[in-house]
Coordinates of C-alpha atoms in Angstrom, one line a residue:
X28 CA 3.8 16.1 0.3
X29 CA 0.4 14.2 1.2
X30 CA 1.7 11.0 2.9
X31 CA -0.9 9.3 4.1
X32 CA 0.5 6.0 5.9
X33 CA -2.7 4.2 7.0
X34 CA -3.8 4.7 3.7
X35 CA -1.4 1.8 2.5
X36 CA -4.2 -0.4 4.0
X37 CA -7.1 1.5 3.6
X38 CA -6.6 2.8 0.1
X39 CA -8.9 -0.5 -1.0
X40 CA -11.3 1.3 -1.7
X41 CA -13.5 0.8 -4.7
X42 CA -16.4 3.2 -4.9
X43 CA -16.4 3.9 -8.6
X44 CA -20.2 4.0 -9.7
X45 CA -21.9 1.0 -11.0
X46 CA -22.3 0.7 -14.6
X47 CA -25.0 -2.1 -16.1
X48 CA -23.7 -4.4 -17.9
X49 CA -24.8 -7.2 -19.8
X50 CA -24.1 -10.6 -22.1
X51 CA -24.1 -10.4 -25.5
X52 CA -21.5 -12.3 -27.7
X53 CA -21.3 -14.7 -30.0
X54 CA -20.3 -18.4 -28.9
X55 CA -17.5 -19.9 -27.6
X56 CA -17.7 -17.1 -24.8
X57 CA -15.7 -16.0 -21.8
X58 CA -17.5 -13.8 -19.7
X59 CA -15.2 -12.3 -17.0
X60 CA -17.3 -11.3 -13.6
X61 CA -16.3 -9.0 -10.9
X62 CA -15.4 -5.9 -10.0
X63 CA -12.3 -3.6 -10.5
X64 CA -9.6 -6.2 -10.8
X65 CA -12.0 -7.4 -13.2
X66 CA -12.5 -4.4 -15.6
X67 CA -8.7 -3.4 -15.8
X68 CA -8.9 -0.6 -13.4
X69 CA -5.8 1.8 -13.3
X70 CA -4.0 0.0 -16.9
X71 CA -2.5 2.3 -19.1
X72 CA -3.5 2.9 -22.7
X73 CA -2.0 -0.6 -24.5
X74 CA -1.5 -2.5 -21.4
X75 CA -3.9 -5.8 -21.3
X76 CA -6.1 -6.6 -18.3
X77 CA -5.7 -10.8 -17.4
X78 CA -9.4 -11.2 -18.8
X79 CA -8.3 -9.9 -22.0
X80 CA -5.3 -12.0 -21.3
X81 CA -7.1 -15.2 -20.9
X82 CA -9.1 -15.0 -23.9
X83 CA -6.3 -13.9 -26.3
X84 CA -4.4 -17.1 -24.7
X85 CA -7.1 -19.5 -25.2
X86 CA -8.9 -18.5 -28.3
X87 CA -12.1 -17.0 -26.7
X88 CA -14.2 -14.3 -27.7
X89 CA -14.0 -12.2 -24.3
X90 CA -17.4 -10.4 -22.8
X91 CA -16.2 -8.6 -19.9
X92 CA -19.1 -7.5 -17.4
X93 CA -17.2 -6.6 -14.7
X94 CA -17.9 -3.3 -12.6
X95 CA -16.2 -1.2 -10.8
X96 CA -17.0 -1.3 -7.2
X97 CA -19.4 -4.4 -7.4
X98 CA -19.4 -6.5 -4.0
X99 CA -21.0 -9.9 -4.1
X100 CA -24.6 -8.4 -3.6
X101 CA -24.1 -6.3 -6.4
X102 CA -22.8 -9.2 -8.6
X103 CA -25.7 -11.7 -7.2
X104 CA -28.7 -9.0 -8.3
X105 CA -27.2 -8.4 -11.8
X106 CA -27.6 -12.5 -12.1
X107 CA -30.8 -12.9 -10.4
X108 CA -32.2 -9.3 -12.3
X109 CA -31.4 -10.5 -15.8
X110 CA -28.6 -7.9 -16.5
X111 CA -26.1 -10.4 -17.3
X112 CA -26.9 -13.8 -19.2
X113 CA -24.4 -16.4 -18.6
X114 CA -26.4 -18.9 -20.3
X115 CA -23.9 -19.1 -23.9
X116 CA -20.7 -19.0 -22.0
X117 CA -18.0 -21.5 -22.0
X118 CA -16.0 -19.9 -19.4
X119 CA -16.8 -17.6 -16.4
X120 CA -14.1 -15.7 -14.3
X121 CA -15.0 -14.2 -11.1
X122 CA -12.8 -11.8 -8.9
X123 CA -15.2 -10.5 -6.0
X124 CA -15.0 -10.1 -2.3
X125 CA -12.8 -7.5 -1.5
X126 CA -15.0 -4.7 -1.5
X127 CA -17.5 -6.4 0.7
X128 CA -14.5 -6.8 3.1
X129 CA -13.9 -3.2 2.8
X130 CA -16.9 -1.7 3.4
X131 CA -16.9 -3.5 6.9
X132 CA -13.4 -2.2 7.0
X133 CA -14.6 1.3 6.9
X134 CA -17.2 0.9 9.3
X135 CA -15.6 -1.0 11.9
X136 CA -13.0 1.6 11.9
X137 CA -15.8 3.8 12.1
X138 CA -17.3 2.6 15.1
X139 CA -13.7 2.0 17.3
X140 CA -13.6 6.4 16.4
X141 CA -16.9 7.2 17.9
X142 CA -16.2 4.4 21.0
X143 CA -12.8 6.3 21.6
X144 CA -13.3 8.1 24.9
X145 CA -10.4 11.0 23.1
X146 CA -13.3 11.9 20.6
X147 CA -16.4 11.7 23.2
X148 CA -16.7 15.7 22.3
X149 CA -17.2 14.9 18.3
X150 CA -19.5 14.4 16.3
X151 CA -19.9 10.6 15.2
X152 CA -18.6 9.6 12.1
X153 CA -19.7 7.0 9.6
X154 CA -17.6 4.6 7.4
X155 CA -18.0 6.8 4.2
X156 CA -16.8 10.2 6.0
X157 CA -14.2 8.6 7.6
X158 CA -12.9 7.8 3.9
X159 CA -13.8 11.1 2.7
X160 CA -11.4 12.5 5.9
X161 CA -8.6 10.7 4.6
X162 CA -8.6 10.7 1.3
X163 CA -9.8 14.7 0.6
X164 CA -7.3 16.9 2.2
X165 CA -4.5 16.3 4.0
X166 CA -5.5 14.5 7.4
X167 CA -3.5 14.6 10.4
X168 CA -1.0 12.5 11.5
X169 CA -2.1 12.4 14.5
X170 CA -5.6 10.8 13.0
X171 CA -3.9 8.6 10.9
X172 CA -1.9 6.9 14.6
X173 CA -5.2 6.6 16.5
X174 CA -6.6 4.7 12.8
X175 CA -3.9 2.5 12.5
X176 CA -4.1 1.3 16.0
X177 CA -7.6 -0.1 15.5
X178 CA -6.6 -2.1 12.9
X179 CA -5.3 -5.2 14.4
X180 CA -8.8 -6.4 16.2
X181 CA -10.9 -5.6 12.5
X182 CA -10.0 -9.9 11.8
X183 CA -12.0 -10.9 14.8
X184 CA -14.4 -8.2 14.7
X185 CA -18.2 -8.6 14.3
X186 CA -18.2 -6.7 10.9
X187 CA -15.4 -8.8 10.0
X188 CA -17.7 -12.6 10.7
X189 CA -20.8 -10.8 9.6
X190 CA -19.5 -9.9 6.3
X191 CA -17.7 -13.1 5.8
X192 CA -21.0 -15.3 6.5
X193 CA -22.9 -12.8 3.7
X194 CA -19.5 -13.6 1.2
X195 CA -20.3 -17.1 1.7
X196 CA -24.0 -17.1 1.2
X197 CA -23.9 -15.0 -2.1
X198 CA -21.0 -17.2 -3.6
X199 CA -23.7 -20.0 -3.0
X200 CA -26.1 -18.4 -4.5
X201 CA -24.1 -16.8 -7.4
X202 CA -22.6 -20.1 -8.2
X203 CA -26.3 -21.5 -8.1
X204 CA -27.6 -19.5 -10.2
X205 CA -25.0 -19.7 -13.1
X206 CA -25.1 -23.6 -12.6
X207 CA -28.9 -23.6 -12.9
X208 CA -28.3 -21.9 -16.2
X209 CA -25.8 -23.0 -18.0
X210 CA -24.6 -26.4 -16.2
X211 CA -21.8 -27.0 -18.1
X212 CA -19.8 -23.6 -17.8
X213 CA -16.5 -23.5 -16.3
X214 CA -16.1 -20.8 -13.4
X215 CA -13.4 -20.3 -12.0
X216 CA -12.9 -17.8 -8.8
X217 CA -10.3 -16.1 -8.1
X218 CA -8.6 -15.3 -4.6
X219 CA -8.1 -12.1 -3.0
X220 CA -4.2 -10.7 -3.0
X221 CA -2.2 -8.2 -0.6
X222 CA -1.0 -5.4 -2.7
X223 CA 1.0 -4.1 0.3
X224 CA 3.6 -6.9 0.4
X225 CA 5.8 -5.8 -2.2
X226 CA 5.3 -2.7 -0.7
X227 CA 6.5 -3.7 2.9
X228 CA 9.3 -5.8 1.3
X229 CA 10.6 -2.5 -0.8
X230 CA 10.3 0.0 1.9
X231 CA 9.1 -1.2 5.2
X232 CA 12.1 -1.1 6.8
X233 CA 11.6 3.0 5.6
X234 CA 8.1 3.5 6.8
X235 CA 7.3 1.5 10.2
X236 CA 3.6 1.6 9.4
X237 CA 3.6 -0.4 6.1
X238 CA 4.7 -4.0 7.4
X239 CA 2.2 -3.5 10.3
X240 CA -0.6 -2.7 7.7
X241 CA 0.5 -5.3 5.2
X242 CA 0.5 -7.8 8.0
X243 CA -2.9 -7.0 9.1
X244 CA -4.1 -7.0 5.1
X245 CA -2.3 -10.7 5.4
X246 CA -4.6 -11.8 8.1
X247 CA -7.9 -10.7 6.9
X248 CA -7.5 -11.6 3.3
X249 CA -6.7 -15.3 4.8
X250 CA -10.1 -15.1 6.4
X251 CA -11.6 -14.1 3.0
X252 CA -10.1 -16.6 0.7
X253 CA -11.0 -19.5 3.6
X254 CA -14.4 -18.9 2.3
X255 CA -13.2 -18.8 -0.8
X256 CA -10.9 -22.3 -1.3
X257 CA -13.6 -24.5 1.1
X258 CA -16.7 -23.7 -1.4
X259 CA -14.7 -24.4 -4.4
X260 CA -15.6 -28.4 -4.0
X261 CA -19.2 -28.0 -2.9
X262 CA -20.5 -25.3 -5.3
X263 CA -18.4 -27.1 -8.3
X264 CA -15.5 -24.2 -8.9
X265 CA -12.1 -23.5 -9.8
X266 CA -9.8 -21.8 -7.4
X267 CA -7.6 -19.9 -9.4
X268 CA -4.7 -19.0 -6.4
X269 CA -3.5 -15.3 -7.3
X270 CA -3.1 -15.0 -3.6
X271 CA 0.1 -17.6 -3.8
X272 CA 1.0 -16.0 -6.9
X273 CA 1.5 -12.8 -5.9
X274 CA 3.6 -14.0 -3.0
X275 CA 5.7 -15.7 -5.2
X276 CA 6.2 -12.8 -7.5
X277 CA 7.3 -10.7 -4.2
X278 CA 9.4 -13.1 -3.6
X279 CA 10.8 -12.8 -6.8
X280 CA 11.2 -9.3 -6.3
X281 CA 8.4 -8.4 -8.7
X282 CA 5.8 -6.1 -8.3
X283 CA 2.4 -6.9 -9.2
X284 CA 0.3 -4.0 -7.9
X285 CA 0.7 -0.3 -8.4
X286 CA 1.3 1.1 -4.8
X287 CA 5.3 2.3 -4.6
X288 CA 7.5 5.3 -4.4
X289 CA 8.4 7.4 -6.6
X290 CA 12.0 8.5 -7.8
X291 CA 10.2 12.3 -6.6
X292 CA 9.5 10.6 -3.3
X293 CA 5.4 10.8 -4.1
X294 CA 3.5 7.6 -2.8
X295 CA 1.4 6.1 -4.9
X296 CA -1.4 3.9 -3.1
X297 CA -3.8 2.5 -5.2
X298 CA -4.2 -1.2 -4.7
X299 CA -4.8 -2.3 -8.1
X300 CA -2.5 -4.8 -10.1
X301 CA 0.0 -3.1 -12.6
X302 CA 0.8 -4.9 -16.1
X303 CA 2.9 -7.4 -14.4
X304 CA 0.2 -8.2 -11.9
X305 CA -2.5 -9.0 -14.8
X306 CA -0.4 -11.1 -16.3
X307 CA 0.2 -13.2 -13.4
X308 CA -3.4 -13.5 -13.0
X309 CA -3.5 -14.2 -16.3
X310 CA -1.0 -16.9 -15.7
X311 CA -2.9 -18.6 -13.0
X312 CA -6.2 -18.4 -14.6
X313 CA -4.8 -20.3 -17.5
X314 CA -3.1 -23.3 -15.3
X315 CA -6.1 -23.7 -13.6
X316 CA -8.5 -24.3 -16.9
X317 CA -5.8 -25.6 -18.3
X318 CA -3.7 -28.5 -15.7
X319 CA -1.9 -29.8 -18.9
X320 CA -0.1 -26.9 -20.5
X321 CA 2.6 -24.8 -19.9
X322 CA 2.9 -21.2 -18.7
X323 CA 4.8 -18.9 -19.6
X324 CA 6.0 -16.4 -17.0
X325 CA 7.9 -12.8 -17.3
X326 CA 9.1 -12.3 -14.3
X327 CA 10.9 -8.7 -14.9
X328 CA 11.7 -5.9 -13.3
X329 CA 11.9 -2.5 -15.4
X330 CA 11.4 -4.4 -18.5
X331 CA 7.9 -5.0 -20.8
X332 CA 7.4 -7.3 -23.1
X333 CA 5.5 -7.0 -26.5
X334 CA 4.4 -10.9 -26.3
X335 CA 1.1 -11.1 -23.9
X336 CA 0.9 -15.4 -24.6
X337 CA 0.9 -16.4 -21.3
X338 CA 0.0 -20.6 -21.7
X339 CA 1.0 -23.2 -24.3
X340 CA 0.1 -26.2 -25.2
X341 CA 2.3 -29.4 -25.1
X342 CA 1.8 -29.4 -29.1
X343 CA 2.7 -26.3 -29.8
X344 CA 5.2 -26.1 -32.5
X345 CA 5.5 -22.2 -32.9
X346 CA 9.2 -20.7 -31.0
X347 CA 8.2 -18.1 -28.5
X348 CA 9.2 -15.0 -29.4
X349 CA 9.2 -11.3 -27.6
X350 CA 10.7 -7.7 -27.9
X351 CA 12.2 -7.0 -24.2
X352 CA 12.5 -2.9 -24.0
X353 CA 13.7 -1.8 -20.5
X354 CA 11.5 1.1 -19.4
X355 CA 13.0 4.2 -19.0
X356 CA 16.2 5.3 -17.3
X357 CA 17.0 1.6 -17.5
X358 CA 19.0 -0.7 -20.0
X359 CA 18.3 -4.1 -21.2
X360 CA 20.8 -6.8 -19.3
X361 CA 23.1 -8.3 -21.4
X362 CA 21.9 -11.7 -19.8
X363 CA 18.4 -13.3 -19.1
X364 CA 17.7 -16.4 -17.4
X365 CA 15.6 -18.6 -18.8
X366 CA 14.0 -21.8 -17.2
X367 CA 12.0 -24.6 -17.9
X368 CA 9.9 -26.4 -14.9
X369 CA 12.7 -23.8 -12.7
X370 CA 15.8 -25.8 -14.7
X371 CA 18.1 -22.9 -16.1
X372 CA 18.4 -23.3 -20.2
X373 CA 21.8 -23.3 -21.4
X374 CA 20.9 -23.8 -25.4
X375 CA 18.2 -23.4 -27.2
X376 CA 16.9 -19.6 -27.4
X377 CA 18.7 -17.0 -28.7
X378 CA 18.5 -13.2 -27.0
X379 CA 20.4 -9.8 -28.3
X380 CA 20.2 -7.3 -25.3
X381 CA 20.9 -4.2 -28.0
X382 CA 17.4 -4.9 -30.2
X383 CA 15.9 -7.1 -27.4
X384 CA 15.0 -9.9 -29.2
X385 CA 14.3 -13.0 -27.2
X386 CA 13.5 -16.5 -29.3
X387 CA 12.9 -19.9 -27.6
X388 CA 12.6 -22.7 -29.7
X389 CA 9.9 -24.7 -29.3
X390 CA 11.2 -27.5 -28.7
X391 CA 12.9 -26.5 -25.9
X392 CA 9.7 -25.1 -23.9
X393 CA 8.5 -28.9 -22.2
X394 CA 7.5 -27.5 -19.1
X395 CA 6.4 -24.1 -17.4
X396 CA 8.6 -21.3 -19.0
X397 CA 10.0 -18.2 -16.8
X398 CA 12.0 -15.5 -18.3
X399 CA 13.6 -13.4 -15.6
X400 CA 15.3 -10.5 -16.2
X401 CA 15.4 -7.0 -14.0
X402 CA 16.4 -3.4 -15.8
X403 CA 20.0 -2.0 -15.7
X404 CA 19.9 1.3 -14.0
X405 CA 21.2 3.4 -16.5
X406 CA 24.5 5.4 -15.0
X407 CA 23.8 9.4 -15.6
X408 CA 26.9 10.6 -13.9
X409 CA 30.1 11.7 -15.8
X410 CA 32.0 11.4 -12.5
X411 CA 31.0 8.1 -11.4
X412 CA 32.7 4.8 -13.4
X413 CA 31.3 1.2 -12.7
X414 CA 35.0 0.8 -11.8
X415 CA 34.5 3.0 -8.7
X416 CA 34.6 1.2 -5.3
X417 CA 31.3 2.4 -4.4
X418 CA 29.7 2.3 -7.9
X419 CA 27.5 -0.1 -6.6
X420 CA 26.6 2.0 -3.7
X421 CA 25.5 5.1 -5.6
X422 CA 23.7 3.3 -7.8
X423 CA 21.8 2.1 -5.0
X424 CA 21.1 5.4 -3.4
X425 CA 19.8 6.7 -7.2
X426 CA 18.2 4.3 -8.2
X427 CA 16.3 4.2 -5.3
X428 CA 15.5 7.9 -5.3
X429 CA 17.6 8.5 -1.9
X430 CA 20.2 10.7 -3.1
X431 CA 20.4 12.1 -6.3
X432 CA 23.4 13.8 -8.4
X433 CA 24.4 17.9 -7.7
X434 CA 23.5 18.2 -11.3
X435 CA 22.3 16.1 -14.2
X436 CA 25.6 14.5 -15.0
X437 CA 27.9 14.7 -11.7
X438 CA 27.2 13.2 -8.3
X439 CA 30.4 15.2 -6.7
X440 CA 31.1 11.9 -5.1
X441 CA 34.0 13.8 -2.3
X442 CA 31.8 16.7 -2.1
X443 CA 30.7 17.4 1.2
X444 CA 27.4 17.3 2.7
X445 CA 25.5 19.6 4.7
X446 CA 23.1 19.1 8.0
X447 CA 20.2 19.8 6.4
X448 CA 21.2 17.9 3.3
X449 CA 21.3 14.6 5.4
X450 CA 18.0 15.7 7.4
X451 CA 15.9 16.0 4.1
X452 CA 17.9 12.2 2.8
X453 CA 17.2 10.8 5.4
X454 CA 13.4 12.5 5.7
X455 CA 12.8 10.9 2.3
X456 CA 14.0 7.8 2.9
X457 CA 10.7 7.8 5.6
X458 CA 8.5 8.9 2.8
X459 CA 8.6 12.6 3.4
X460 CA 5.9 12.4 6.4
X461 CA 3.8 15.2 7.1
X462 CA 4.5 17.0 9.9
X463 CA 3.1 19.2 12.4
X464 CA 4.9 21.8 15.0
X465 CA 7.0 24.5 15.0
X466 CA 10.8 24.1 14.4
X467 CA 12.0 25.3 18.0
X468 CA 15.9 26.4 16.1
X469 CA 16.3 30.0 15.8
X470 CA 18.6 29.5 12.5
X471 CA 16.0 27.1 11.1
X472 CA 13.5 29.0 9.0
X473 CA 9.7 28.8 10.5
X474 CA 7.9 27.0 7.1
X475 CA 8.6 25.2 4.4
X476 CA 7.5 27.8 2.2
X477 CA 10.8 29.9 3.5
X478 CA 13.2 26.9 3.3
X479 CA 13.6 23.9 1.3
X480 CA 14.8 22.1 4.5
X481 CA 12.3 23.3 7.2
X482 CA 9.7 19.8 7.2
X483 CA 13.1 17.4 6.7
X484 CA 14.6 19.4 10.4
X485 CA 11.1 19.9 11.8
X486 CA 10.8 15.8 12.0
X487 CA 14.5 14.9 12.4
X488 CA 13.9 17.0 15.4
X489 CA 10.6 14.9 16.6
X490 CA 12.1 11.7 15.8
X491 CA 15.1 12.1 18.1
X492 CA 17.2 11.1 14.3
X493 CA 18.6 14.6 14.4
X494 CA 19.5 17.6 17.5
X495 CA 20.6 20.6 17.4
X496 CA 23.9 21.5 19.0
X497 CA 21.9 22.4 22.6
X498 CA 22.0 26.5 22.3
X499 CA 18.9 26.1 20.1
X500 CA 21.1 26.4 17.0
X501 CA 20.5 23.8 14.4
X502 CA 23.4 24.4 12.2
X503 CA 22.0 23.7 8.8
X504 CA 25.0 24.9 6.9
X505 CA 27.3 23.2 9.0
X506 CA 29.4 20.2 6.8
X507 CA 28.3 16.7 8.3
X508 CA 31.2 14.9 10.2
X509 CA 31.4 11.4 9.9
X510 CA 30.3 10.4 13.1
X511 CA 27.6 12.7 13.0
X512 CA 26.3 10.8 10.1
X513 CA 26.9 7.3 12.0
X514 CA 24.6 8.7 15.3
X515 CA 21.9 9.9 12.7
X516 CA 22.1 6.5 11.1
X517 CA 21.8 4.8 14.7
X518 CA 19.0 6.9 16.2
X519 CA 17.2 6.3 12.9
X520 CA 17.4 2.6 12.9
X521 CA 15.8 2.8 16.8
X522 CA 13.3 5.3 15.1
X523 CA 12.3 2.1 12.5
X524 CA 11.7 -0.3 15.5
X525 CA 14.6 -1.9 15.0
X526 CA 16.0 -1.5 18.9
X527 CA 16.5 -5.4 19.8
X528 CA 18.4 -5.7 16.6
X529 CA 20.2 -2.7 17.2
X530 CA 20.8 -3.8 20.6
X531 CA 21.6 -7.0 19.7
X532 CA 24.5 -6.0 18.1
X533 CA 27.4 -6.2 20.4
X534 CA 29.8 -3.0 21.3
X535 CA 32.2 -2.9 18.7
X536 CA 36.3 -3.2 19.1
X537 CA 38.0 0.2 18.2
X538 CA 41.4 -0.4 19.1
X539 CA 42.1 -1.4 15.8
X540 CA 42.0 2.3 14.7
X541 CA 44.8 4.0 15.4
X542 CA 42.5 7.5 16.0
X543 CA 39.5 5.5 17.9
X544 CA 40.4 7.8 21.2
X545 CA 39.2 11.0 19.1
X546 CA 35.1 10.2 18.7
X547 CA 33.2 12.1 20.8
X548 CA 31.9 10.8 24.2
X549 CA 28.0 11.2 22.6
X550 CA 29.0 9.3 19.2
X551 CA 31.1 6.6 20.8
X552 CA 28.0 4.1 21.1
X553 CA 26.8 4.6 17.6
X554 CA 30.0 4.1 15.9
X555 CA 31.0 0.8 18.1
X556 CA 27.4 -0.2 16.9
X557 CA 27.9 0.5 13.1
X558 CA 31.2 -1.1 13.4
X559 CA 30.4 -3.8 14.4
X560 CA 27.1 -4.1 11.9
X561 CA 29.5 -3.3 9.0
X562 CA 28.5 0.3 8.0
X563 CA 30.8 2.4 9.2
X564 CA 34.2 1.5 8.0
X565 CA 37.4 3.2 7.9
X566 CA 38.0 6.5 5.8
X567 CA 40.4 4.3 3.3
X568 CA 43.3 4.9 5.3
X569 CA 42.9 2.8 8.1
X570 CA 41.2 5.5 9.9
X571 CA 38.0 6.1 11.7
X572 CA 38.4 9.9 11.3
X573 CA 35.5 10.8 12.8
X574 CA 35.6 14.2 13.1
X575 CA 36.5 14.5 9.2
X576 CA 34.1 15.7 6.5
X577 CA 31.3 13.1 5.6
X578 CA 31.9 13.3 1.8
X579 CA 28.5 12.3 -0.5
X580 CA 30.0 9.0 -1.5
X581 CA 30.7 8.0 2.2
X582 CA 26.6 8.8 2.7
X583 CA 25.7 7.0 0.1
X584 CA 27.8 3.4 1.0
X585 CA 26.9 3.8 4.8
X586 CA 23.1 4.0 3.6
X587 CA 23.7 0.8 1.3
X588 CA 25.5 -0.7 4.3
X589 CA 22.6 -0.2 6.4
X590 CA 20.2 -1.7 4.2
X591 CA 21.9 -5.1 3.4
X592 CA 22.1 -4.6 7.5
X593 CA 18.4 -5.0 7.6
X594 CA 18.5 -7.3 5.1
X595 CA 20.6 -10.0 7.2
X596 CA 19.0 -9.2 9.9
X597 CA 15.7 -10.5 8.1
X598 CA 13.8 -7.2 8.0
X599 CA 14.1 -6.0 4.7
X600 CA 13.2 -8.7 2.3

C-alpha cells in the first residue's frame, strides 16, 4: 500500500485545469470567486459546498465562478479580461492564495533537492517534476525522508517571501477592480486553513512525521493569513476567519477535511474540506455578513444531517428541524448536547434516537446554536458484551482500525496472538509505511507476495520495534507472551519520538507482584515503565504473568492504555 508521508503536506496540489467562467445571473446575486475550495471539489453527490449553503441561508442566487487550481494571478486576470463581471453582485466571497503558496513550496523543495550534494550526480528537477515523482507510482522512502528535512526552511525562504508579496499586490488589485465596478458590494475573503490539524491530532502519535508537517503548515498558513487580515481594513473587505473555525472544530474532535486513515489502513491525503468543513466555512461566512444573526453548527461525528441551514436571524419564528443519520457502522446516540451561546439546553427541544428526528423550539434559539453528537460504534461481535470490563478497549481498537475480529461476528477475546500478528497490528498502526530491504530471518519468506506478514516483520525489525531470537529466527507463528508484548509497545513508544517521555516515567516498583522475579532480564525496564505508565496491569489474579500467553483482549487493553498515556502526556489531542 502506498504511504506518502511527505504528501501529508504536499497533497495540497491544485493542479486541475483552469476553465474560464463568466458571470451571467439575475439580481440579487452572490458571486463566489476563488479556487477548488469554492468549487466544492471532492464533495460527494448530494453534498453542498459552502457557497451553496451561504446562498440558501441568505436567499441569494448563486453564481459560482471559482476555478479549480486558480491562483491570485489567475483570478485577477479573469476579472481584468472581462471573463467575470462583478458589477451586479450583492455579495462576493473569495478563497484564494493556497495555490500561490503551494507553487512556491514545490519550487523551493526542488531547489533544495538540486542543491543537495547527495544528488550532485543526478539531473536537476523542477517543482512540477517533483510533484509527478511523488504522486505517480511509489516514491522511495529515503526520498520522502530527505524532502521532509527541507520543509522547515520554507517559511523564511525567498520563494515564500516573493510569493506572499505578489499575493498581497494581487489581492489589492482584485479588490480594487471589484470596488471600481461595484462600489457597494460586500466582499468576504476567507483565511486559509490547515488541512492536517485533525489528521495530526488523530494520527500524529502513530505516524511521527504527521505532527511535524502539520506544524510546518500552521507556520506558513499563519503568514499567508496575515496578508489577508492586515489588508482587510485598508481595502474595505470582510474577513471570514476559516482558519480559527477549523481549529475550533478540531478541538471539538470534528474532522473538517478529507485527510484520514480508513478502516482498511488506506490513507486519504486530499486537503479539501469535506461536507462538515464546508458547513463550517458557511457558518463562518454567514457570521461575517450577518453579525447580529445566529449560527447553527452541526458538530457531528460519524453522523450526517439533512438540514443545511447554517444561519438564523433573531426574528426567525420557525422551529429548527433536522433528521440525523448515522454513517455505516455506527448508530445514533441516545442523547444529544444542544447549546445556545455555549450553555446547554435542558428543555425546549425533542430528539428521537430511533428516527433521528430533532426539533428545537424557535423560542429557545436566542443565540448561536450548536448540536453536538458522536455516532456510537456498532459492536459486531457476539462474544463481546457491553458489560465486559474490556468492552471499551475492544471497541477502541476496532473503531480505529487497529484490530478486527477473527471473523465478521467474533472477536475471540481470549484467543492467542502470534508474533507475526502483533507485528502486523503495530505496522498498521504506523500507517503501513513503504518498506525497502530484505528480511534477514530464515523463517520469514522473502516477499509480501509469499507471506502476508513479510512487510510488517521487515518494518518492525528495521525500526527496532521487534527483533528475533538472536539466531536468525523470528518465530512468526510463536504465541506472543505478555512481557514480549510490553517490550514491543515500549520500543514503539521510543520509535514515535517519545524518548524523553519514556525516560521521564520513573522505574516501576514491581514488588507488589508475587511473580515479579519471573520477568526476564531483557524485559525488566519495559515492564517497570509500563506498570508506572498504567499501560500494563495485572492478569486479573494480581500477577504480572510475564511469560503467559498474551490474549487478544490483552493487546486491545494495552493499546488503549498506551493511547491514553499519549493523551495524558500531551501527545495526542
